[in-house]
Amino acid sequence: MDIINYYKWRYATKKFNPDKKIPISDIELIKESIVLAPTSYGLQLFKVIIIENQLRKEALRKLSYNQTQVSDASHLFIFCNSTKVFEKDIDLYIENKSISQEVPIEENKGYGDFLKKTLLNKSSEEISEWTKNQLYIALTHLMTACASLKIDSCPIEGFDTSKYNEFLDINKKSLSAGVVAAIGYRSESDNSQNNKKVRKSAKDIFQVD
Ligand SMILES: Cc1cc2nc3c(=O)[nH]c(=O)nc-3n(C[C@H](O)[C@H](O)[C@H](O)COP(=O)(O)O)c2cc1C
């Protein structure tokens, strides 16, 4: 399938087959697609919490307006953005960059100082808005990777953020749940798989100036 066919095949799955689990080898590919997502300055200020345990999925369903995708999916990927940038986040990035690109760390020091000057004084609100936006790029990588593997997905924003944060115990790590992907395999009885896509026409979206 080419990329456009992946996008046509994918739909927001409303009913998963709860008995069908994603093999670990595919989970590893999906994880790799998320790791490869671009982020602002390359800092990757997010964590993804993967939930496979049935009891935990059922508890999260209750915090997600009882959406059945949350408990019936094979796996939940909970994308959590950083709410604060720490000096050590930047130091670790500079260290990683130096090792990955085989450049002496002193050569990247100036860039590290620039990042610290730019980011460390920002408010938690500014950082959260900035880091949350970037989750959606990683989410898109996941959805495209899933479609290429014939794995269904449903992006989910319909959940109680503060209750998720409490359940996952992530406030203390300066993280907040931003968006969720329920992934697995569609149930044959999911009627929404037969729905025609509802999209504006390209002429209503693009303006060529
Ligand atoms: C950021 C985001 C959040 C969404 N949240 C939910 C959700 O909470 N529950 C749900 O069933 N669908 C959710 N959707 C799915 C959309 O309703 C769906 O993608 C849209 O109607 C287009 O349909 P399609 O994805 O099947 O082409 C969400 C989609 C996005 C991109």
GROMACS .gro file of C-alpha atoms in nm, residues 55-128:
model
   74
   55LEU     CA    1  -0.760  -0.397   3.481
   56ARG     CA    2  -0.571  -0.076   3.421
   57LYS     CA    3  -0.738  -0.030   3.081
   58GLU     CA    4  -1.078  -0.077   3.246
   59ALA     CA    5  -0.995   0.179   3.515
   60LEU     CA    6  -0.888   0.426   3.245
   61ARG     CA    7  -1.206   0.368   3.048
   62LYS     CA    8  -1.398   0.506   3.347
   63LEU     CA    9  -1.183   0.820   3.326
   64SER     CA   10  -1.248   0.844   2.949
   65TYR     CA   11  -1.624   0.900   2.940
   66ASN     CA   12  -1.666   0.523   2.932
   67GLN     CA   13  -1.535   0.496   2.575
   68THR     CA   14  -1.513   0.123   2.506
   69GLN     CA   15  -1.207   0.162   2.279
   70VAL     CA   16  -1.003   0.226   2.594
   71SER     CA   17  -1.070  -0.115   2.747
   72ASP     CA   18  -1.116  -0.322   2.428
   73ALA     CA   19  -0.800  -0.210   2.249
   74SER     CA   20  -0.494  -0.431   2.266
   75HIS     CA   21  -0.273  -0.148   2.391
   76LEU     CA   22  -0.312   0.212   2.503
   77PHE     CA   23  -0.036   0.457   2.424
   78ILE     CA   24  -0.072   0.756   2.655
   79PHE     CA   25   0.130   1.050   2.526
   80CYS     CA   26   0.240   1.268   2.818
   81ASN     CA   27   0.405   1.605   2.770
   82SER     CA   28   0.655   1.768   3.003
   83THR     CA   29   0.515   2.060   3.200
   84LYS     CA   30   0.859   2.192   3.290
   85VAL     CA   31   1.203   2.196   3.128
   86PHE     CA   32   1.493   2.115   3.357
   87GLU     CA   33   1.859   2.198   3.308
   88LYS     CA   34   1.930   1.826   3.303
   89ASP     CA   35   1.694   1.775   3.003
   90ILE     CA   36   1.916   2.009   2.803
   91ASP     CA   37   2.242   1.863   2.938
   92LEU     CA   38   2.127   1.511   2.844
   93TYR     CA   39   2.030   1.628   2.495
   94ILE     CA   40   2.368   1.795   2.440
   95GLU     CA   41   2.545   1.482   2.565
   96ASN     CA   42   2.335   1.260   2.336
   97LYS     CA   43   2.392   1.493   2.039
   98SER     CA   44   2.767   1.494   2.098
   99ILE     CA   45   2.784   1.114   2.122
  100SER     CA   46   2.544   1.048   1.831
  101GLN     CA   47   2.714   1.292   1.598
  102GLU     CA   48   3.066   1.218   1.725
  103VAL     CA   49   3.141   1.579   1.808
  104PRO     CA   50   3.333   1.686   2.124
  105ILE     CA   51   3.083   1.804   2.388
  106GLU     CA   52   3.258   2.143   2.415
  107GLU     CA   53   3.152   2.219   2.056
  108ASN     CA   54   2.785   2.188   2.154
  109LYS     CA   55   2.814   2.386   2.478
  110GLY     CA   56   2.713   2.716   2.316
  111TYR     CA   57   2.397   2.558   2.178
  112GLY     CA   58   2.316   2.412   2.520
  113ASP     CA   59   2.359   2.756   2.679
  114PHE     CA   60   2.130   2.905   2.412
  115LEU     CA   61   1.861   2.642   2.486
  116LYS     CA   62   1.887   2.706   2.859
  117LYS     CA   63   1.855   3.083   2.809
  118THR     CA   64   1.557   3.031   2.579
  119LEU     CA   65   1.366   2.771   2.778
  120LEU     CA   66   1.444   2.768   3.149
  121ASN     CA   67   1.264   3.093   3.230
  122LYS     CA   68   0.940   3.007   3.054
  123SER     CA   69   0.626   2.954   3.261
  124SER     CA   70   0.474   2.612   3.309
  125GLU     CA   71   0.178   2.720   3.091
  126GLU     CA   72   0.406   2.823   2.804
  127ILE     CA   73   0.607   2.502   2.827
  128SER     CA   74   0.294   2.284   2.850
   0.00000   0.00000   0.00000
